[in-house]
Amino acid sequence: SYDMAIAIKPDYAEAYNNRGLSLQEIKKLELAVANYDKAIELKSDFAQAYCNRGYVLLNYLFKPEAAKILFDVAIALQPDLTIAYVNRAECFVRLNEFEKALDDFLRALEMDPESEFTLGKCLHYKMKICDWDSIDEGFSIYESMLKNNIPAAVPFETLNFTDNPELHFISAKLNLIEKHRTNDVL
């Protein structure tokens, strides 16, 4: 469908971006990056395309420094793009800059309190850097979110937060659902 859309309208940046997502899903990473690049070429202020390209660099090509630059650009273009903050935080994690990671996770959570798994990341990195400020409140919110089937933390983090097997199960179930969900497109 994206090929047809591009054939009809060769300057359709969103179609290139979405084709990139499809190619990324089937692990054709070079083609995915080429499609993100084409989307950016056609629409230089396309924050989501920068973010998607950065995601490939971070999670598949293991280049957190290069990915961070792309997330910086995405954030500069669209300061309310929650996923760009989450992804940049993951870059900081891989670069062992946990305070910066926490700052970005907190910013993402501030923008979208139900951002999937972000509260768990905040709590995890608060614990990692021994920042105990508001942590009990965070654990209460996290437990409430899980009980309402809102993905608050990945299973590994949940194991560190509680010994409640019900919450472990809910966290694992929500994580599994998220892993098998199809990519959203623009």
Coordinates of N, CA and C in Angstrom, one line a residue:
S1 N 0.8 -1.2 0.0 CA 0.0 0.0 0.0 C 0.9 1.3 0.0
Y2 N 2.0 1.2 0.8 CA 2.8 2.4 0.8 C 3.5 2.6 -0.6
D3 N 3.9 1.5 -1.2 CA 4.5 1.6 -2.5 C 3.5 2.2 -3.5
M4 N 2.3 1.9 -3.4 CA 1.3 2.4 -4.3 C 1.1 3.9 -4.0
A5 N 1.0 4.3 -2.7 CA 0.9 5.7 -2.3 C 2.0 6.5 -2.9
I6 N 3.2 6.0 -2.7 CA 4.4 6.7 -3.2 C 4.4 6.8 -4.7
A7 N 3.9 5.7 -5.4 CA 3.9 5.8 -6.9 C 2.9 6.9 -7.3
I8 N 1.8 7.0 -6.6 CA 0.8 8.0 -6.9 C 1.3 9.4 -6.6
K9 N 2.0 9.5 -5.4 CA 2.4 10.8 -4.9 C 3.9 10.7 -4.4
P10 N 4.9 10.8 -5.3 CA 6.3 10.5 -4.9 C 6.8 11.4 -3.8
D11 N 6.2 12.5 -3.5 CA 6.7 13.4 -2.5 C 5.9 13.3 -1.2
Y12 N 5.3 12.1 -1.0 CA 4.5 11.8 0.2 C 5.4 11.3 1.4
A13 N 5.9 12.2 2.1 CA 6.8 11.9 3.2 C 6.3 10.9 4.2
E14 N 5.0 11.1 4.6 CA 4.4 10.2 5.5 C 4.4 8.7 5.1
A15 N 4.2 8.5 3.7 CA 4.2 7.2 3.2 C 5.6 6.5 3.3
Y16 N 6.6 7.3 3.1 CA 8.0 6.8 3.2 C 8.3 6.5 4.7
N17 N 7.8 7.3 5.6 CA 8.0 7.1 7.0 C 7.3 5.8 7.4
N18 N 6.1 5.6 7.0 CA 5.3 4.4 7.4 C 5.8 3.2 6.7
R19 N 6.3 3.3 5.5 CA 7.0 2.1 4.8 C 8.2 1.8 5.6
G20 N 8.9 2.8 6.1 CA 10.1 2.5 6.9 C 9.7 1.7 8.2
L21 N 8.6 2.1 8.8 CA 8.1 1.3 10.0 C 7.9 -0.1 9.6
S22 N 7.2 -0.4 8.5 CA 6.9 -1.7 8.0 C 8.2 -2.5 7.8
L23 N 9.1 -1.9 7.1 CA 10.4 -2.5 6.8 C 11.2 -2.8 8.1
Q24 N 11.1 -1.9 9.0 CA 11.8 -2.1 10.3 C 11.2 -3.3 11.1
E25 N 9.9 -3.4 11.0 CA 9.2 -4.5 11.6 C 9.7 -5.9 11.1
I26 N 10.0 -6.0 9.9 CA 10.5 -7.2 9.3 C 12.0 -7.3 9.2
K27 N 12.7 -6.3 9.9 CA 14.1 -6.3 10.1 C 14.9 -6.0 8.8
K28 N 14.3 -5.3 7.9 CA 15.0 -4.8 6.7 C 15.5 -3.4 7.1
L29 N 16.5 -3.3 7.9 CA 16.9 -2.1 8.5 C 17.5 -1.1 7.6
E30 N 18.3 -1.5 6.7 CA 18.9 -0.5 5.7 C 17.8 0.1 4.9
L31 N 16.8 -0.7 4.5 CA 15.7 -0.1 3.7 C 14.9 0.8 4.6
A32 N 14.7 0.4 5.8 CA 13.9 1.3 6.7 C 14.6 2.6 6.9
V33 N 15.9 2.6 7.1 CA 16.6 3.9 7.3 C 16.6 4.7 6.0
A34 N 16.7 4.0 4.9 CA 16.6 4.8 3.6 C 15.3 5.4 3.4
N35 N 14.2 4.8 3.9 CA 12.9 5.4 3.8 C 12.7 6.5 4.8
Y36 N 13.3 6.4 6.0 CA 13.2 7.5 6.9 C 14.0 8.7 6.4
D37 N 15.2 8.4 5.8 CA 16.0 9.5 5.1 C 15.2 10.2 4.0
K38 N 14.5 9.4 3.2 CA 13.7 10.0 2.1 C 12.6 10.9 2.7
A39 N 11.9 10.4 3.8 CA 10.9 11.2 4.4 C 11.4 12.5 4.9
I40 N 12.6 12.5 5.5 CA 13.3 13.7 6.0 C 13.7 14.6 4.9
E41 N 14.2 14.0 3.8 CA 14.6 14.8 2.7 C 13.3 15.6 2.1
L42 N 12.2 14.9 2.1 CA 11.0 15.5 1.6 C 10.4 16.5 2.5
K43 N 10.6 16.2 3.8 CA 9.9 17.1 4.9 C 10.9 17.2 6.0
S44 N 11.7 18.2 5.9 CA 12.9 18.4 6.8 C 12.5 18.6 8.3
D45 N 11.2 19.0 8.5 CA 10.8 19.2 9.9 C 9.9 18.0 10.4
F46 N 10.1 16.8 9.8 CA 9.3 15.6 10.2 C 9.9 14.9 11.4
A47 N 9.5 15.4 12.6 CA 10.1 14.9 13.8 C 10.0 13.4 14.0
Q48 N 8.8 12.8 13.6 CA 8.6 11.4 13.8 C 9.6 10.6 13.0
A49 N 9.9 11.1 11.8 CA 10.9 10.3 10.9 C 12.3 10.4 11.6
Y50 N 12.7 11.5 12.1 CA 14.0 11.6 12.9 C 13.9 10.6 14.0
C51 N 12.8 10.6 14.7 CA 12.7 9.7 15.9 C 12.8 8.2 15.5
N52 N 12.1 7.9 14.4 CA 12.1 6.5 13.9 C 13.5 6.1 13.4
R53 N 14.2 7.0 12.8 CA 15.6 6.7 12.3 C 16.4 6.5 13.5
G54 N 16.3 7.3 14.5 CA 17.1 7.2 15.8 C 16.8 5.9 16.5
Y55 N 15.5 5.4 16.4 CA 15.2 4.2 17.1 C 15.9 3.0 16.5
V56 N 16.1 3.0 15.2 CA 16.8 1.9 14.5 C 18.3 2.0 14.9
L57 N 18.8 3.2 14.9 CA 20.2 3.3 15.3 C 20.5 2.9 16.8
L58 N 19.5 3.2 17.6 CA 19.7 2.8 19.0 C 19.5 1.3 19.3
N59 N 18.4 0.8 18.8 CA 18.0 -0.5 19.2 C 18.4 -1.7 18.3
Y60 N 18.8 -1.4 17.1 CA 19.2 -2.4 16.1 C 20.7 -2.3 15.8
L61 N 21.2 -1.0 15.6 CA 22.6 -0.8 15.2 C 23.5 -0.5 16.3
F62 N 22.9 -0.3 17.5 CA 23.6 0.0 18.8 C 24.6 1.2 18.7
K63 N 24.0 2.3 18.2 CA 24.8 3.5 18.1 C 24.0 4.6 18.9
P64 N 24.1 4.5 20.2 CA 23.4 5.5 21.1 C 23.8 7.0 20.9
E65 N 25.1 7.2 20.6 CA 25.5 8.6 20.4 C 24.8 9.2 19.2
A66 N 24.9 8.5 18.1 CA 24.2 8.9 16.8 C 22.7 9.0 17.0
A67 N 22.1 8.1 17.6 CA 20.7 8.1 17.9 C 20.3 9.3 18.7
K68 N 21.1 9.6 19.7 CA 20.7 10.8 20.6 C 20.6 12.0 19.8
I69 N 21.5 12.2 18.8 CA 21.5 13.4 17.9 C 20.1 13.5 17.2
L70 N 19.7 12.4 16.7 CA 18.4 12.4 16.0 C 17.2 12.7 16.9
F71 N 17.3 12.1 18.2 CA 16.2 12.4 19.1 C 16.3 13.9 19.5
D72 N 17.5 14.5 19.6 CA 17.6 15.9 19.9 C 16.9 16.7 18.8
V73 N 17.1 16.4 17.6 CA 16.5 17.1 16.5 C 15.0 16.9 16.5
A74 N 14.5 15.7 16.8 CA 13.1 15.4 16.9 C 12.4 16.3 18.0
I75 N 13.1 16.4 19.1 CA 12.6 17.2 20.2 C 12.6 18.7 19.9
A76 N 13.7 19.1 19.2 CA 13.7 20.5 18.8 C 12.6 20.9 17.8
L77 N 12.3 19.9 17.0 CA 11.2 20.2 16.0 C 9.8 20.0 16.6
Q78 N 9.7 19.1 17.5 CA 8.4 18.8 18.1 C 8.5 18.6 19.6
P79 N 8.6 19.6 20.4 CA 8.9 19.5 21.9 C 7.9 18.7 22.7
D80 N 6.7 18.4 22.1 CA 5.8 17.5 22.8 C 5.7 16.1 22.3
L81 N 6.8 15.7 21.6 CA 6.8 14.3 21.1 C 7.4 13.4 22.2
T82 N 6.5 12.8 23.0 CA 6.8 12.0 24.2 C 7.8 10.9 23.9
I83 N 7.6 10.2 22.8 CA 8.4 9.1 22.5 C 9.9 9.5 22.2
A84 N 10.1 10.7 21.7 CA 11.4 11.1 21.5 C 12.2 11.3 22.8
Y85 N 11.5 11.7 23.9 CA 12.1 11.8 25.2 C 12.4 10.5 25.8
V86 N 11.5 9.5 25.6 CA 11.7 8.2 26.1 C 12.9 7.5 25.4
N87 N 12.9 7.7 24.1 CA 14.0 7.1 23.3 C 15.4 7.8 23.6
R88 N 15.4 9.1 23.8 CA 16.6 9.8 24.2 C 17.1 9.3 25.6
A89 N 16.1 9.1 26.5 CA 16.4 8.6 27.8 C 17.1 7.2 27.7
E90 N 16.6 6.4 26.8 CA 17.3 5.1 26.6 C 18.7 5.2 26.0
C91 N 18.9 6.3 25.2 CA 20.3 6.6 24.8 C 21.2 6.9 26.0
F92 N 20.7 7.7 26.9 CA 21.4 8.1 28.1 C 21.7 6.9 29.0
V93 N 20.7 6.0 29.0 CA 20.9 4.7 29.8 C 22.1 4.0 29.3
R94 N 22.1 3.8 27.9 CA 23.2 3.1 27.3 C 24.6 3.8 27.4
L95 N 24.5 5.1 27.6 CA 25.7 5.9 27.8 C 26.1 6.0 29.3
N96 N 25.4 5.3 30.2 CA 25.6 5.4 31.6 C 25.4 6.8 32.2
E97 N 24.5 7.6 31.6 CA 24.2 8.9 32.1 C 22.8 8.8 32.7
F98 N 22.7 8.2 33.9 CA 21.4 7.9 34.5 C 20.6 9.1 34.9
E99 N 21.3 10.1 35.4 CA 20.5 11.3 35.8 C 19.8 12.0 34.6
K100 N 20.5 12.0 33.5 CA 19.9 12.6 32.3 C 18.8 11.7 31.8
A101 N 19.0 10.4 31.9 CA 17.9 9.5 31.5 C 16.7 9.7 32.4
L102 N 16.9 9.8 33.7 CA 15.8 10.1 34.5 C 15.1 11.4 34.2
D103 N 15.8 12.4 33.9 CA 15.2 13.7 33.5 C 14.3 13.5 32.3
D104 N 14.8 12.8 31.3 CA 14.0 12.6 30.1 C 12.8 11.7 30.4
F105 N 13.0 10.7 31.1 CA 11.8 9.8 31.5 C 10.8 10.6 32.2
L106 N 11.2 11.5 33.2 CA 10.3 12.3 33.9 C 9.6 13.3 33.0
R107 N 10.3 13.9 32.1 CA 9.7 14.8 31.1 C 8.6 14.1 30.3
A108 N 8.9 12.9 29.8 CA 7.9 12.1 29.1 C 6.7 11.8 29.9
L109 N 6.9 11.4 31.1 CA 5.8 11.1 32.0 C 5.0 12.3 32.4
E110 N 5.6 13.5 32.5 CA 4.9 14.7 32.7 C 4.0 15.0 31.5
M111 N 4.5 14.8 30.3 CA 3.7 15.1 29.1 C 2.6 14.1 28.9
D112 N 2.8 12.8 29.3 CA 1.8 11.7 29.1 C 1.9 10.8 30.3
P113 N 1.1 11.1 31.3 CA 1.2 10.3 32.6 C 0.9 8.8 32.4
E114 N 0.3 8.4 31.2 CA 0.1 7.0 31.0 C 1.0 6.4 29.9
S115 N 2.1 7.1 29.6 CA 3.1 6.7 28.6 C 3.6 5.3 29.0
E116 N 3.4 4.3 28.1 CA 3.6 2.9 28.5 C 5.0 2.7 29.0
F117 N 5.0 2.1 30.2 CA 6.2 1.6 30.9 C 7.1 2.7 31.4
T118 N 6.8 4.0 31.2 CA 7.7 5.1 31.5 C 7.7 5.3 33.0
L119 N 6.6 5.1 33.8 CA 6.7 5.3 35.2 C 7.7 4.3 35.8
G120 N 7.6 3.1 35.3 CA 8.6 2.1 35.8 C 10.0 2.5 35.6
K121 N 10.3 3.1 34.4 CA 11.7 3.5 34.1 C 12.0 4.6 35.1
C122 N 11.1 5.6 35.3 CA 11.4 6.6 36.3 C 11.8 6.1 37.7
L123 N 10.9 5.2 38.2 CA 11.2 4.6 39.5 C 12.5 3.8 39.5
H124 N 12.7 3.0 38.4 CA 14.0 2.2 38.3 C 15.2 3.1 38.4
Y125 N 15.2 4.2 37.6 CA 16.4 5.1 37.6 C 16.5 6.0 38.9
K126 N 15.4 6.3 39.5 CA 15.4 7.0 40.8 C 16.1 6.1 41.8
M127 N 15.8 4.8 41.8 CA 16.4 3.8 42.7 C 17.9 3.7 42.4
K128 N 18.2 3.6 41.1 CA 19.6 3.4 40.7 C 20.5 4.6 41.1
I129 N 20.0 5.8 41.1 CA 20.8 6.9 41.5 C 20.5 7.4 43.0
C130 N 19.7 6.5 43.7 CA 19.4 6.8 45.1 C 18.7 8.1 45.3
D131 N 17.7 8.4 44.5 CA 16.9 9.6 44.6 C 15.6 9.1 45.2
W132 N 15.4 9.2 46.5 CA 14.2 8.7 47.1 C 13.0 9.7 47.2
D133 N 13.2 10.9 46.7 CA 12.2 11.9 46.7 C 10.9 11.4 45.9
S134 N 9.8 11.4 46.6 CA 8.5 11.0 46.0 C 8.4 9.6 45.6
I135 N 9.3 8.7 46.0 CA 9.3 7.3 45.5 C 8.1 6.5 46.0
D136 N 7.7 6.8 47.2 CA 6.6 6.0 47.7 C 5.3 6.4 46.9
E137 N 5.2 7.7 46.6 CA 4.0 8.1 45.8 C 4.1 7.5 44.4
G138 N 5.3 7.4 43.9 CA 5.5 6.8 42.6 C 5.1 5.3 42.6
F139 N 5.4 4.6 43.7 CA 5.1 3.2 43.8 C 3.5 3.0 43.9
S140 N 2.9 3.9 44.6 CA 1.4 3.9 44.7 C 0.7 4.1 43.4
I141 N 1.2 5.0 42.6 CA 0.7 5.3 41.3 C 0.9 4.1 40.4
Y142 N 2.1 3.6 40.4 CA 2.5 2.4 39.6 C 1.6 1.2 39.9
E143 N 1.3 1.0 41.1 CA 0.4 -0.2 41.5 C -1.0 0.1 41.0
S144 N -1.5 1.3 41.1 CA -2.8 1.7 40.7 C -2.9 1.5 39.1
M145 N -1.9 1.9 38.4 CA -1.9 1.8 37.0 C -1.9 0.4 36.6
L146 N -1.1 -0.5 37.2 CA -1.1 -1.9 36.8 C -2.5 -2.5 37.1
K147 N -3.0 -2.2 38.2 CA -4.3 -2.8 38.6 C -5.4 -2.3 37.6
N148 N -5.2 -1.2 36.9 CA -6.1 -0.7 35.9 C -5.7 -1.1 34.5
N149 N -4.8 -2.1 34.4 CA -4.3 -2.6 33.1 C -3.6 -1.5 32.3
I150 N -2.9 -0.6 32.9 CA -2.1 0.4 32.2 C -0.7 0.0 32.4
P151 N 0.0 -0.3 31.3 CA 1.4 -0.7 31.4 C 2.3 0.3 32.1
A152 N 2.7 0.0 33.3 CA 3.4 1.0 34.1 C 4.9 0.6 34.2
A153 N 5.2 -0.7 34.1 CA 6.6 -1.1 34.3 C 6.8 -2.5 33.6
V154 N 8.0 -2.7 33.1 CA 8.2 -4.0 32.5 C 8.4 -5.0 33.6
P155 N 8.3 -6.3 33.4 CA 8.4 -7.3 34.4 C 9.6 -7.2 35.3
F156 N 10.8 -7.0 34.7 CA 12.0 -7.0 35.5 C 11.9 -5.9 36.5
E157 N 11.5 -4.7 36.1 CA 11.3 -3.6 37.1 C 10.3 -4.0 38.2
T158 N 9.2 -4.6 37.8 CA 8.2 -4.9 38.7 C 8.8 -5.9 39.8
L159 N 9.6 -6.8 39.4 CA 10.3 -7.7 40.4 C 11.1 -6.9 41.4
N160 N 11.6 -5.7 41.0 CA 12.4 -4.9 42.0 C 11.5 -4.0 42.8
F161 N 10.3 -3.8 42.4 CA 9.4 -2.9 43.1 C 8.5 -3.6 44.2
T162 N 8.2 -4.8 43.9 CA 7.2 -5.5 44.8 C 7.4 -7.0 44.8
D163 N 6.9 -7.6 45.9 CA 6.9 -9.1 45.9 C 5.4 -9.6 45.7
N164 N 4.6 -8.8 45.1 CA 3.2 -9.1 44.9 C 3.1 -9.9 43.6
P165 N 2.7 -11.2 43.6 CA 2.7 -12.0 42.4 C 1.6 -11.6 41.4
E166 N 0.5 -11.0 42.0 CA -0.6 -10.5 41.1 C 0.0 -9.4 40.2
L167 N 0.7 -8.5 40.8 CA 1.3 -7.4 40.0 C 2.4 -7.9 39.1
H168 N 3.1 -8.9 39.4 CA 4.1 -9.5 38.5 C 3.4 -10.1 37.3
F169 N 2.3 -10.8 37.6 CA 1.5 -11.3 36.5 C 0.9 -10.3 35.5
I170 N 0.3 -9.2 36.1 CA -0.3 -8.2 35.3 C 0.8 -7.5 34.5
S171 N 2.0 -7.2 35.1 CA 3.1 -6.6 34.4 C 3.5 -7.4 33.2
A172 N 3.7 -8.7 33.4 CA 4.1 -9.6 32.4 C 3.1 -9.7 31.3
K173 N 1.8 -9.8 31.6 CA 0.8 -9.8 30.6 C 0.7 -8.6 29.8
L174 N 0.8 -7.4 30.4 CA 0.8 -6.2 29.6 C 2.0 -6.0 28.8
N175 N 3.1 -6.5 29.3 CA 4.4 -6.4 28.5 C 4.3 -7.3 27.2
L176 N 3.7 -8.5 27.4 CA 3.5 -9.4 26.3 C 2.6 -8.8 25.3
I177 N 1.5 -8.2 25.7 CA 0.5 -7.6 24.8 C 1.2 -6.5 24.0
E178 N 2.0 -5.7 24.7 CA 2.7 -4.6 24.0 C 3.7 -5.1 23.0
K179 N 4.4 -6.2 23.3 CA 5.5 -6.7 22.4 C 4.8 -7.3 21.1
H180 N 3.6 -7.7 21.2 CA 3.0 -8.3 20.0 C 2.0 -7.4 19.3
R181 N 1.9 -6.1 19.8 CA 1.1 -5.1 19.2 C 1.7 -4.7 17.9
T182 N 0.9 -4.4 16.9 CA 1.5 -3.9 15.6 C 1.9 -2.4 15.8
N183 N 2.8 -2.0 14.9 CA 3.3 -0.6 15.0 C 2.2 0.4 14.6
D184 N 2.1 1.5 15.3 CA 1.2 2.5 14.9 C 1.8 3.3 13.8
V185 N 1.0 3.8 12.9 CA 1.5 4.6 11.8 C 1.0 6.0 11.9
L186 N 1.6 7.0 11.2 CA 1.2 8.3 11.2 C 0.1 8.5 10.1

